[in-house]
mmCIF file of C-alpha atoms in Angstrom:
data_model
loop_
_atom_site.group_PDB
_atom_site.id
_atom_site.type_symbol
_atom_site.label_atom_id
_atom_site.label_comp_id
_atom_site.label_asym_id
_atom_site.label_seq_id
_atom_site.Cartn_x
_atom_site.Cartn_y
_atom_site.Cartn_z
ATOM 1 C CA MET A 17 28.814 86.177 104.239
ATOM 2 C CA THR A 18 28.722 89.072 106.710
ATOM 3 C CA SER A 19 28.480 86.688 109.652
ATOM 4 C CA SER A 20 31.487 84.729 108.369
ATOM 5 C CA LEU A 21 33.573 87.885 107.942
ATOM 6 C CA ASN A 22 32.661 89.121 111.403
ATOM 7 C CA SER A 23 33.589 85.743 112.859
ATOM 8 C CA LYS A 24 36.996 85.853 111.181
ATOM 9 C CA ARG A 25 37.540 89.404 112.369
ATOM 10 C CA ARG A 26 36.656 88.473 115.966
ATOM 11 C CA SER A 27 39.097 85.561 115.778
ATOM 12 C CA PHE A 28 41.835 87.867 114.551
ATOM 13 C CA LEU A 29 41.109 90.453 117.259
ATOM 14 C CA LYS A 30 41.228 87.767 119.919
ATOM 15 C CA ALA A 31 44.576 86.487 118.656
ATOM 16 C CA ALA A 32 45.950 90.017 118.316
ATOM 17 C CA SER A 33 44.994 91.040 121.837
ATOM 18 C CA GLY A 34 46.939 88.086 123.189
ATOM 19 C CA THR A 35 50.145 89.266 121.575
ATOM 20 C CA GLY A 36 49.868 92.956 122.372
ATOM 21 C CA LEU A 37 48.915 93.922 118.832
ATOM 22 C CA LEU A 38 45.954 96.048 119.905
ATOM 23 C CA ALA A 39 47.699 97.805 122.744
ATOM 24 C CA ILE A 40 48.957 100.652 120.596
ATOM 25 C CA GLY A 41 45.711 102.418 119.821
ATOM 26 C CA GLY A 42 42.860 102.536 117.376
ATOM 27 C CA SER A 43 45.021 103.015 114.289
ATOM 28 C CA ALA A 44 47.029 99.853 114.934
ATOM 29 C CA LEU A 45 45.026 97.399 112.848
ATOM 30 C CA SER A 46 45.560 99.278 109.592
ATOM 31 C CA GLN A 47 49.308 98.769 109.965
ATOM 32 C CA SER A 48 49.308 95.418 111.780
ATOM 33 C CA PHE A 49 50.515 92.188 110.226
ATOM 34 C CA GLU A 50 49.887 88.619 111.247
ATOM 35 C CA PHE A 51 52.920 86.424 111.787
ATOM 36 C CA LYS A 52 53.150 82.676 112.072
ATOM 37 C CA PRO A 53 56.346 81.443 113.707
ATOM 38 C CA ASN A 54 58.050 78.348 112.386
ATOM 39 C CA GLN A 55 56.800 75.274 114.214
ATOM 40 C CA ARG A 56 59.833 73.052 113.704
ATOM 41 C CA TYR A 57 63.314 73.318 115.188
ATOM 42 C CA PRO A 58 65.791 74.443 114.161
ATOM 43 C CA ASP A 59 64.092 77.531 112.796
ATOM 44 C CA PRO A 60 64.709 77.580 109.020
ATOM 45 C CA ALA A 61 64.737 81.381 109.211
ATOM 46 C CA VAL A 62 68.151 81.211 110.899
ATOM 47 C CA LEU A 63 70.764 80.527 108.228
ATOM 48 C CA ILE A 64 74.351 79.449 108.843
ATOM 49 C CA LEU A 65 76.475 81.126 106.169
ATOM 50 C CA ASP A 66 79.709 79.962 107.761
ATOM 51 C CA PRO A 67 80.222 77.116 110.275
ATOM 52 C CA SER A 68 81.537 79.650 112.794
ATOM 53 C CA PHE A 69 77.978 80.947 113.237
ATOM 54 C CA ALA A 70 76.614 77.578 114.384
ATOM 55 C CA LYS A 71 77.612 78.174 118.007
ATOM 56 C CA TYR A 72 75.442 81.308 118.137
ATOM 57 C CA ARG A 73 72.280 79.562 116.930
ATOM 58 C CA ILE A 74 70.068 77.992 119.591
ATOM 59 C CA TYR A 75 68.548 74.830 118.137
ATOM 60 C CA SER A 76 65.235 75.230 119.989
ATOM 61 C CA SER A 77 64.765 78.997 119.563
ATOM 62 C CA THR A 78 62.522 80.570 116.951
ATOM 63 C CA VAL A 79 61.799 84.065 115.666
ATOM 64 C CA GLU A 80 58.875 85.684 117.525
ATOM 65 C CA GLN A 81 56.742 88.720 116.682
ATOM 66 C CA LEU A 82 56.273 90.758 119.860
ATOM 67 C CA GLY A 83 54.148 93.567 118.463
ATOM 68 C CA THR A 84 53.055 95.229 115.272
ATOM 69 C CA GLY A 85 51.206 98.335 114.136
ATOM 70 C CA MET A 86 54.077 100.732 113.419
ATOM 71 C CA ARG A 87 54.854 102.572 110.190
ATOM 72 C CA TRP A 88 58.679 102.529 110.434
ATOM 73 C CA ALA A 89 60.244 100.926 113.491
ATOM 74 C CA GLU A 90 63.708 102.126 114.531
ATOM 75 C CA GLY A 91 66.160 102.707 117.341
ATOM 76 C CA PRO A 92 65.534 99.971 119.962
ATOM 77 C CA ALA A 93 67.129 100.536 123.379
ATOM 78 C CA TYR A 94 67.004 98.022 126.228
ATOM 79 C CA PHE A 95 66.555 98.931 129.901
ATOM 80 C CA PRO A 96 67.364 96.126 132.362
ATOM 81 C CA ASN A 97 65.544 95.642 135.638
ATOM 82 C CA ALA A 98 67.236 97.109 138.709
ATOM 83 C CA THR A 99 67.145 93.577 140.138
ATOM 84 C CA PRO A 100 69.540 91.336 138.179
ATOM 85 C CA GLY A 101 67.845 88.436 136.449
ATOM 86 C CA LYS A 102 64.430 90.094 136.388
ATOM 87 C CA PRO A 103 62.633 91.191 133.169
ATOM 88 C CA GLY A 104 63.296 94.673 131.830
ATOM 89 C CA TYR A 105 61.772 96.628 128.973
ATOM 90 C CA LEU A 106 62.555 97.859 125.487
ATOM 91 C CA LEU A 107 61.885 101.275 123.953
ATOM 92 C CA LEU A 108 61.888 101.897 120.207
ATOM 93 C CA SER A 109 60.834 104.583 117.752
ATOM 94 C CA ASP A 110 57.875 104.594 115.366
ATOM 95 C CA ILE A 111 59.146 107.543 113.368
ATOM 96 C CA PRO A 112 56.281 108.533 110.991
ATOM 97 C CA ASN A 113 53.793 108.207 113.876
ATOM 98 C CA ASN A 114 56.065 110.448 115.974
ATOM 99 C CA ARG A 115 56.069 108.241 119.044
ATOM 100 C CA LEU A 116 58.129 105.924 121.219
ATOM 101 C CA MET A 117 56.869 102.390 121.757
ATOM 102 C CA LYS A 118 57.487 100.097 124.723
ATOM 103 C CA PHE A 119 57.713 96.329 125.075
ATOM 104 C CA ASP A 120 57.497 95.099 128.676
ATOM 105 C CA GLU A 121 59.222 91.748 129.177
ATOM 106 C CA ALA A 122 57.312 90.966 132.377
ATOM 107 C CA THR A 123 53.836 91.363 130.859
ATOM 108 C CA ASN A 124 54.608 90.902 127.125
ATOM 109 C CA LYS A 125 52.623 94.106 126.591
ATOM 110 C CA PHE A 126 53.431 96.294 123.593
ATOM 111 C CA SER A 127 52.187 99.857 123.984
ATOM 112 C CA VAL A 128 52.726 103.537 123.286
ATOM 113 C CA HIS A 129 55.337 104.924 125.678
ATOM 114 C CA LYS A 130 55.356 108.580 124.615
ATOM 115 C CA GLU A 131 53.955 110.671 121.770
ATOM 116 C CA ASN A 132 55.145 113.891 120.081
ATOM 117 C CA VAL A 133 58.826 113.007 120.375
ATOM 118 C CA ASN A 134 60.047 115.189 117.480
ATOM 119 C CA TYR A 135 60.327 112.166 115.204
ATOM 120 C CA ALA A 136 62.902 110.440 117.400
ATOM 121 C CA ASN A 137 65.041 107.938 115.517
ATOM 122 C CA GLY A 138 67.961 106.295 117.323
ATOM 123 C CA ASN A 139 67.858 105.692 121.084
ATOM 124 C CA THR A 140 70.286 104.312 123.624
ATOM 125 C CA ARG A 141 70.743 103.942 127.362
ATOM 126 C CA ASP A 142 73.600 105.807 129.000
ATOM 127 C CA ARG A 143 75.763 104.397 131.794
ATOM 128 C CA GLN A 144 73.455 105.894 134.408
ATOM 129 C CA GLY A 145 70.378 104.205 132.932
ATOM 130 C CA ARG A 146 68.908 107.281 131.227
ATOM 131 C CA LEU A 147 67.367 107.408 127.763
ATOM 132 C CA VAL A 148 69.339 109.309 125.108
ATOM 133 C CA SER A 149 67.430 110.000 121.874
ATOM 134 C CA CYS A 150 68.094 111.490 118.460
ATOM 135 C CA GLU A 151 65.198 113.815 117.545
ATOM 136 C CA HIS A 152 65.868 113.769 113.826
ATOM 137 C CA SER A 153 63.397 116.404 112.657
ATOM 138 C CA VAL A 154 61.734 119.646 113.776
ATOM 139 C CA THR A 155 64.039 120.158 116.797
ATOM 140 C CA ARG A 156 66.994 118.283 115.217
ATOM 141 C CA ARG A 157 68.804 117.591 118.461
ATOM 142 C CA VAL A 158 70.164 114.935 120.817
ATOM 143 C CA VAL A 159 68.335 114.847 124.147
ATOM 144 C CA ARG A 160 68.511 112.952 127.432
ATOM 145 C CA THR A 161 65.480 112.022 129.516
ATOM 146 C CA GLU A 162 66.354 112.399 133.181
ATOM 147 C CA LYS A 163 65.099 109.996 135.841
ATOM 148 C CA ASP A 164 62.436 112.531 136.878
ATOM 149 C CA GLY A 165 61.232 112.952 133.273
ATOM 150 C CA ARG A 166 62.913 116.290 132.571
ATOM 151 C CA MET A 167 64.532 116.712 129.149
ATOM 152 C CA THR A 168 68.146 117.838 128.806
ATOM 153 C CA VAL A 169 69.366 119.054 125.401
ATOM 154 C CA LEU A 170 72.830 117.614 124.766
ATOM 155 C CA ALA A 171 73.385 118.934 121.232
ATOM 156 C CA ASP A 172 71.376 120.921 118.702
ATOM 157 C CA ARG A 173 74.038 123.007 116.963
ATOM 158 C CA PHE A 174 77.607 122.747 115.763
ATOM 159 C CA LYS A 175 79.654 125.903 115.234
ATOM 160 C CA GLY A 176 76.521 128.004 115.562
ATOM 161 C CA LYS A 177 74.531 126.152 112.894
ATOM 162 C CA ARG A 178 71.682 123.702 113.402
ATOM 163 C CA LEU A 179 72.399 120.004 113.133
ATOM 164 C CA ASN A 180 71.042 118.145 110.104
ATOM 165 C CA ALA A 181 68.985 115.237 111.468
ATOM 166 C CA PRO A 182 70.598 113.254 114.324
ATOM 167 C CA ASN A 183 70.108 109.586 113.501
ATOM 168 C CA ASP A 184 71.811 106.991 115.716
ATOM 169 C CA VAL A 185 73.631 107.291 119.025
ATOM 170 C CA VAL A 186 75.940 105.279 121.308
ATOM 171 C CA VAL A 187 77.524 105.995 124.687
ATOM 172 C CA LYS A 188 81.145 105.056 125.393
ATOM 173 C CA SER A 189 82.354 103.829 128.794
ATOM 174 C CA ASP A 190 83.940 107.239 129.476
ATOM 175 C CA ASP A 191 80.400 108.722 129.221
ATOM 176 C CA SER A 192 81.123 110.462 125.924
ATOM 177 C CA ILE A 193 78.176 110.351 123.504
ATOM 178 C CA TRP A 194 78.687 109.669 119.799
ATOM 179 C CA PHE A 195 76.023 110.244 117.144
ATOM 180 C CA THR A 196 75.539 110.426 113.389
ATOM 181 C CA ASP A 197 73.954 113.381 111.599
ATOM 182 C CA PRO A 198 72.720 112.583 108.057
ATOM 183 C CA LEU A 199 69.895 114.371 106.199
ATOM 184 C CA PHE A 200 67.045 111.837 106.342
ATOM 185 C CA GLY A 201 64.821 113.684 108.818
ATOM 186 C CA ILE A 202 64.767 116.889 106.783
ATOM 187 C CA ASN A 203 64.624 115.403 103.274
ATOM 188 C CA GLY A 204 60.829 115.167 103.209
ATOM 189 C CA GLU A 205 57.567 115.147 105.139
ATOM 190 C CA TRP A 206 57.211 111.410 105.887
ATOM 191 C CA GLU A 207 59.553 111.297 108.889
ATOM 192 C CA GLY A 208 59.342 114.926 109.965
ATOM 193 C CA GLN A 209 59.471 118.294 108.227
ATOM 194 C CA ARG A 210 61.407 119.237 105.119
ATOM 195 C CA ALA A 211 64.143 121.776 105.787
ATOM 196 C CA LYS A 212 67.378 123.058 104.310
ATOM 197 C CA PRO A 213 70.572 121.727 105.897
ATOM 198 C CA GLU A 214 72.840 124.262 107.549
ATOM 199 C CA GLN A 215 75.895 122.031 107.953
ATOM 200 C CA ASP A 216 78.232 121.713 104.970
ATOM 201 C CA THR A 217 78.840 118.015 105.603
ATOM 202 C CA THR A 218 77.102 115.039 107.202
ATOM 203 C CA ASN A 219 79.223 114.200 110.228
ATOM 204 C CA VAL A 220 79.767 111.855 113.131
ATOM 205 C CA TYR A 221 79.945 113.864 116.367
ATOM 206 C CA ARG A 222 81.310 113.271 119.844
ATOM 207 C CA ILE A 223 79.900 114.980 122.938
ATOM 208 C CA GLY A 224 82.522 114.979 125.683
ATOM 209 C CA LYS A 225 81.776 114.795 129.404
ATOM 210 C CA ASP A 226 82.364 118.546 129.466
ATOM 211 C CA GLY A 227 79.596 119.028 126.885
ATOM 212 C CA GLN A 228 81.968 120.025 124.089
ATOM 213 C CA ILE A 229 80.842 118.855 120.651
ATOM 214 C CA THR A 230 83.436 117.832 118.060
ATOM 215 C CA ALA A 231 83.072 116.412 114.553
ATOM 216 C CA VAL A 232 85.155 113.239 114.636
ATOM 217 C CA VAL A 233 84.272 112.052 111.097
ATOM 218 C CA ARG A 234 83.491 114.514 108.304
ATOM 219 C CA ASP A 235 83.970 112.565 105.075
ATOM 220 C CA LEU A 236 81.046 110.099 105.049
ATOM 221 C CA VAL A 237 77.931 110.728 102.973
ATOM 222 C CA ASN A 238 74.938 110.311 105.281
ATOM 223 C CA PRO A 239 76.473 108.281 108.119
ATOM 224 C CA ASN A 240 73.845 106.075 109.735
ATOM 225 C CA GLY A 241 74.257 103.307 112.344
ATOM 226 C CA LEU A 242 77.320 103.242 114.572
ATOM 227 C CA ALA A 243 78.804 101.067 117.330
ATOM 228 C CA PHE A 244 82.061 100.368 119.139
ATOM 229 C CA SER A 245 84.037 97.144 119.217
ATOM 230 C CA PRO A 246 83.889 95.368 122.613
ATOM 231 C CA ASP A 247 87.206 96.935 123.710
ATOM 232 C CA GLU A 248 86.137 100.330 122.295
ATOM 233 C CA LYS A 249 89.331 100.579 120.281
ATOM 234 C CA LYS A 250 87.342 100.570 117.033
ATOM 235 C CA LEU A 251 84.421 102.727 115.930
ATOM 236 C CA TYR A 252 82.206 101.272 113.201
ATOM 237 C CA VAL A 253 79.964 103.546 111.096
ATOM 238 C CA VAL A 254 77.531 102.791 108.281
ATOM 239 C CA GLU A 255 77.847 105.037 105.229
ATOM 240 C CA TRP A 256 74.337 105.043 103.803
ATOM 241 C CA LYS A 257 75.308 106.693 100.537
ATOM 242 C CA GLY A 258 78.587 104.908 99.998
ATOM 243 C CA THR A 259 80.196 104.409 96.598
ATOM 244 C CA PRO A 260 79.436 102.109 94.919
ATOM 245 C CA HIS A 261 77.543 100.335 97.746
ATOM 246 C CA ARG A 262 76.512 100.952 101.305
ATOM 247 C CA SER A 263 79.375 100.147 103.648
ATOM 248 C CA ILE A 264 80.579 99.917 107.215
ATOM 249 C CA TRP A 265 83.809 101.778 107.889
ATOM 250 C CA SER A 266 86.151 101.021 110.768
ATOM 251 C CA PHE A 267 88.129 103.721 112.585
ATOM 252 C CA ASP A 268 90.786 103.465 115.279
ATOM 253 C CA VAL A 269 89.706 105.350 118.415
ATOM 254 C CA ASN A 270 92.463 107.447 119.967
ATOM 255 C CA ASP A 271 92.813 108.260 123.672
ATOM 256 C CA ASP A 272 92.001 111.927 123.039
ATOM 257 C CA GLY A 273 88.623 111.095 121.453
ATOM 258 C CA THR A 274 89.733 111.519 117.853
ATOM 259 C CA VAL A 275 89.618 108.724 115.278
ATOM 260 C CA GLY A 276 91.871 107.644 112.429
ATOM 261 C CA ASN A 277 92.952 104.830 110.108
ATOM 262 C CA LYS A 278 89.713 104.697 108.145
ATOM 263 C CA THR A 279 89.234 101.189 106.708
ATOM 264 C CA LYS A 280 86.307 99.626 104.878
ATOM 265 C CA LEU A 281 85.180 96.638 106.946
ATOM 266 C CA ILE A 282 81.960 95.588 105.159
ATOM 267 C CA ASP A 283 80.623 96.270 101.670
ATOM 268 C CA ALA A 284 76.907 95.588 101.129
ATOM 269 C CA ASP A 285 77.941 94.411 97.648
ATOM 270 C CA GLY A 286 74.898 95.255 95.537
ATOM 271 C CA PRO A 287 71.309 96.099 96.489
ATOM 272 C CA GLY A 288 71.767 95.145 100.147
ATOM 273 C CA ALA A 289 70.826 97.907 102.577
ATOM 274 C CA LEU A 290 72.805 98.379 105.793
ATOM 275 C CA ASP A 291 71.190 100.464 108.514
ATOM 276 C CA GLY A 292 71.570 100.058 112.286
ATOM 277 C CA PHE A 293 73.658 97.334 113.959
ATOM 278 C CA ARG A 294 75.048 96.106 117.262
ATOM 279 C CA VAL A 295 78.218 94.270 118.290
ATOM 280 C CA ASP A 296 78.345 91.187 120.525
ATOM 281 C CA ARG A 297 81.009 90.302 123.091
ATOM 282 C CA ASP A 298 82.957 88.287 120.510
ATOM 283 C CA GLY A 299 83.148 91.291 118.196
ATOM 284 C CA ASN A 300 80.591 90.087 115.628
ATOM 285 C CA LEU A 301 78.437 92.748 113.950
ATOM 286 C CA TRP A 302 74.684 91.992 113.851
ATOM 287 C CA CYS A 303 73.366 94.246 111.085
ATOM 288 C CA GLY A 304 69.864 95.328 110.120
ATOM 289 C CA TRP A 305 69.524 94.289 106.482
ATOM 290 C CA GLY A 306 67.150 94.805 103.582
ATOM 291 C CA PHE A 307 66.749 95.755 99.942
ATOM 292 C CA THR A 308 67.754 99.253 98.831
ATOM 293 C CA GLY A 309 64.838 99.586 96.403
ATOM 294 C CA ALA A 310 67.197 100.090 93.456
ATOM 295 C CA PHE A 311 65.535 99.540 90.101
ATOM 296 C CA GLN A 312 66.634 98.455 86.655
ATOM 297 C CA PRO A 313 67.740 101.253 84.294
ATOM 298 C CA GLU A 314 65.690 99.812 81.421
ATOM 299 C CA ALA A 315 61.892 99.626 81.562
ATOM 300 C CA THR A 316 60.076 96.292 81.101
ATOM 301 C CA ASP A 317 56.636 95.623 79.652
ATOM 302 C CA VAL A 318 54.342 94.863 82.616
ATOM 303 C CA GLY A 319 51.045 94.725 80.683
ATOM 304 C CA GLY A 320 48.206 97.163 80.248
ATOM 305 C CA GLY A 321 50.285 99.260 77.891
ATOM 306 C CA MET A 322 52.719 100.118 80.678
ATOM 307 C CA ARG A 323 56.457 99.789 80.988
ATOM 308 C CA ALA A 324 57.996 99.878 84.443
ATOM 309 C CA HIS A 325 61.471 99.958 85.926
ATOM 310 C CA LEU A 326 61.458 96.762 87.961
ATOM 311 C CA PRO A 327 63.464 96.253 91.180
ATOM 312 C CA LEU A 328 66.995 94.901 90.955
ATOM 313 C CA GLY A 329 66.219 92.394 93.688
ATOM 314 C CA LYS A 330 63.492 90.772 95.750
ATOM 315 C CA SER A 331 62.873 92.211 99.184
ATOM 316 C CA GLU A 332 62.064 88.799 100.640
ATOM 317 C CA GLU A 333 65.593 87.648 99.820
ATOM 318 C CA PHE A 334 67.218 90.538 101.689
ATOM 319 C CA ASP A 335 64.965 91.340 104.649
ATOM 320 C CA GLY A 336 66.382 90.339 108.013
ATOM 321 C CA VAL A 337 69.614 90.509 110.004
ATOM 322 C CA LYS A 338 73.008 89.730 108.515
ATOM 323 C CA VAL A 339 75.837 88.803 110.863
ATOM 324 C CA PHE A 340 79.520 89.476 110.139
ATOM 325 C CA ASP A 341 82.561 88.478 112.161
ATOM 326 C CA LYS A 342 85.054 91.069 113.381
ATOM 327 C CA ASP A 343 86.976 90.763 110.098
ATOM 328 C CA GLY A 344 83.875 91.573 108.007
ATOM 329 C CA LYS A 345 83.122 88.017 106.863
ATOM 330 C CA PRO A 346 79.385 87.144 106.575
ATOM 331 C CA ILE A 347 78.645 84.215 108.873
ATOM 332 C CA GLY A 348 74.890 84.171 109.523
ATOM 333 C CA PHE A 349 71.517 85.483 108.404
ATOM 334 C CA ILE A 350 68.113 85.712 110.123
ATOM 335 C CA ARG A 351 65.249 85.925 107.647
ATOM 336 C CA LEU A 352 62.371 88.215 108.608
ATOM 337 C CA PRO A 353 59.105 89.011 106.801
ATOM 338 C CA GLU A 354 59.990 92.715 106.940
ATOM 339 C CA ARG A 355 63.096 94.810 106.494
ATOM 340 C CA CYS A 356 65.046 95.229 109.728
ATOM 341 C CA ALA A 357 66.170 98.807 110.293
ATOM 342 C CA ASN A 358 67.857 98.414 113.671
ATOM 343 C CA LEU A 359 68.359 96.006 116.545
ATOM 344 C CA THR A 360 69.756 95.544 120.015
ATOM 345 C CA PHE A 361 70.493 92.845 122.580
ATOM 346 C CA GLY A 362 68.291 92.622 125.658
ATOM 347 C CA GLY A 363 66.714 90.294 128.160
ATOM 348 C CA PRO A 364 67.977 89.581 131.685
ATOM 349 C CA LYS A 365 70.919 87.651 130.181
ATOM 350 C CA ARG A 366 71.475 90.058 127.239
ATOM 351 C CA ASN A 367 71.009 87.114 124.865
ATOM 352 C CA ARG A 368 67.699 88.122 123.286
ATOM 353 C CA LEU A 369 68.066 89.873 119.949
ATOM 354 C CA TYR A 370 65.380 92.521 119.462
ATOM 355 C CA MET A 371 64.818 93.490 115.814
ATOM 356 C CA ALA A 372 62.913 96.676 114.880
ATOM 357 C CA SER A 373 61.571 95.825 111.430
ATOM 358 C CA SER A 374 59.340 98.160 109.428
ATOM 359 C CA HIS A 375 55.872 97.575 110.975
ATOM 360 C CA SER A 376 56.819 95.099 113.695
ATOM 361 C CA LEU A 377 59.127 94.149 116.543
ATOM 362 C CA TYR A 378 60.685 90.668 116.403
ATOM 363 C CA ALA A 379 62.923 88.765 118.819
ATOM 364 C CA LEU A 380 65.173 85.718 118.804
ATOM 365 C CA TYR A 381 67.150 84.116 121.622
ATOM 366 C CA VAL A 382 70.736 83.457 120.550
ATOM 367 C CA GLU A 383 73.972 82.185 122.095
ATOM 368 C CA ALA A 384 75.479 85.636 121.817
ATOM 369 C CA HIS A 385 75.451 88.562 124.242
ATOM 370 C CA GLY A 386 75.496 92.277 123.596
ATOM 371 C CA ALA A 387 78.863 93.937 124.156
ATOM 372 C CA VAL A 388 77.284 96.933 125.953
#
């Protein structure tokens, strides 16, 4: 029996090392998950909810697992190669483990990029190719990593008070930086350190080229993911604690950096969980999707003399990426074995969808291209 178990373990280790699963350190195996891609084309994990999505599905492309071993994957940001057409790399956050991970397209290696990153959550690349990160606990600030490795603090206070927990961040073509500031990073000990908020509201902020910080949206409860439309005339923001459901709100972006005309674009409509998202060149919104964890108000007999409040839905029916057109109509869905928190477009042609999903990083080539 022992020999058989050891043989199986060696087989698993051999397979894992070939996919970069062991590259992230000794603790990886306890959080690693095997994944078997679909063998047949088209991949049944890619669902066409509306015929308009068919043109974005590649018939002979399948969902791949690029690495695993994280506790909560978030905030992917793609960095292209300086030589056009050559492989680049992806950085993403593993928040509870307080580290940034890296996937190298040239080597297919998945590894630890940097540790002790103040529980960084959202990341992005600015127009000069530098990493901008939201440290959503302890320091509670937005920082930029310069080309020489130095750290520049872009925002840590508003009107003299500490920020809540910077969450997601985007950079506009005018080099202004926009970020959300909910409470998640200071609500408990899992993704940082518990602390009392100093801000009266949970805002969306804009950092101008002059460094001035303004609150452009002040009436959303725990704003989360955000992105611009391809022409940057619209700002989209997830309201994590929306009523009655999680939502994406659309705002008109004015020339002076203010926003207006708040309109609900997408309603999660039940126990669906919106988180991070990206927009393609056609204006479609590719949204990280999952189950909220909501449970039934009445307890059910589950045996053993116990009664439990069962979930209102099944995670396996929600986990993945849901795609909406620019008018908020659902058109496609990519099923994943884990909840997808955030995603981005990458690859030399910007047509590879990278999906940061709970313990693992997944990818799928599509006939869509990231708008930024």
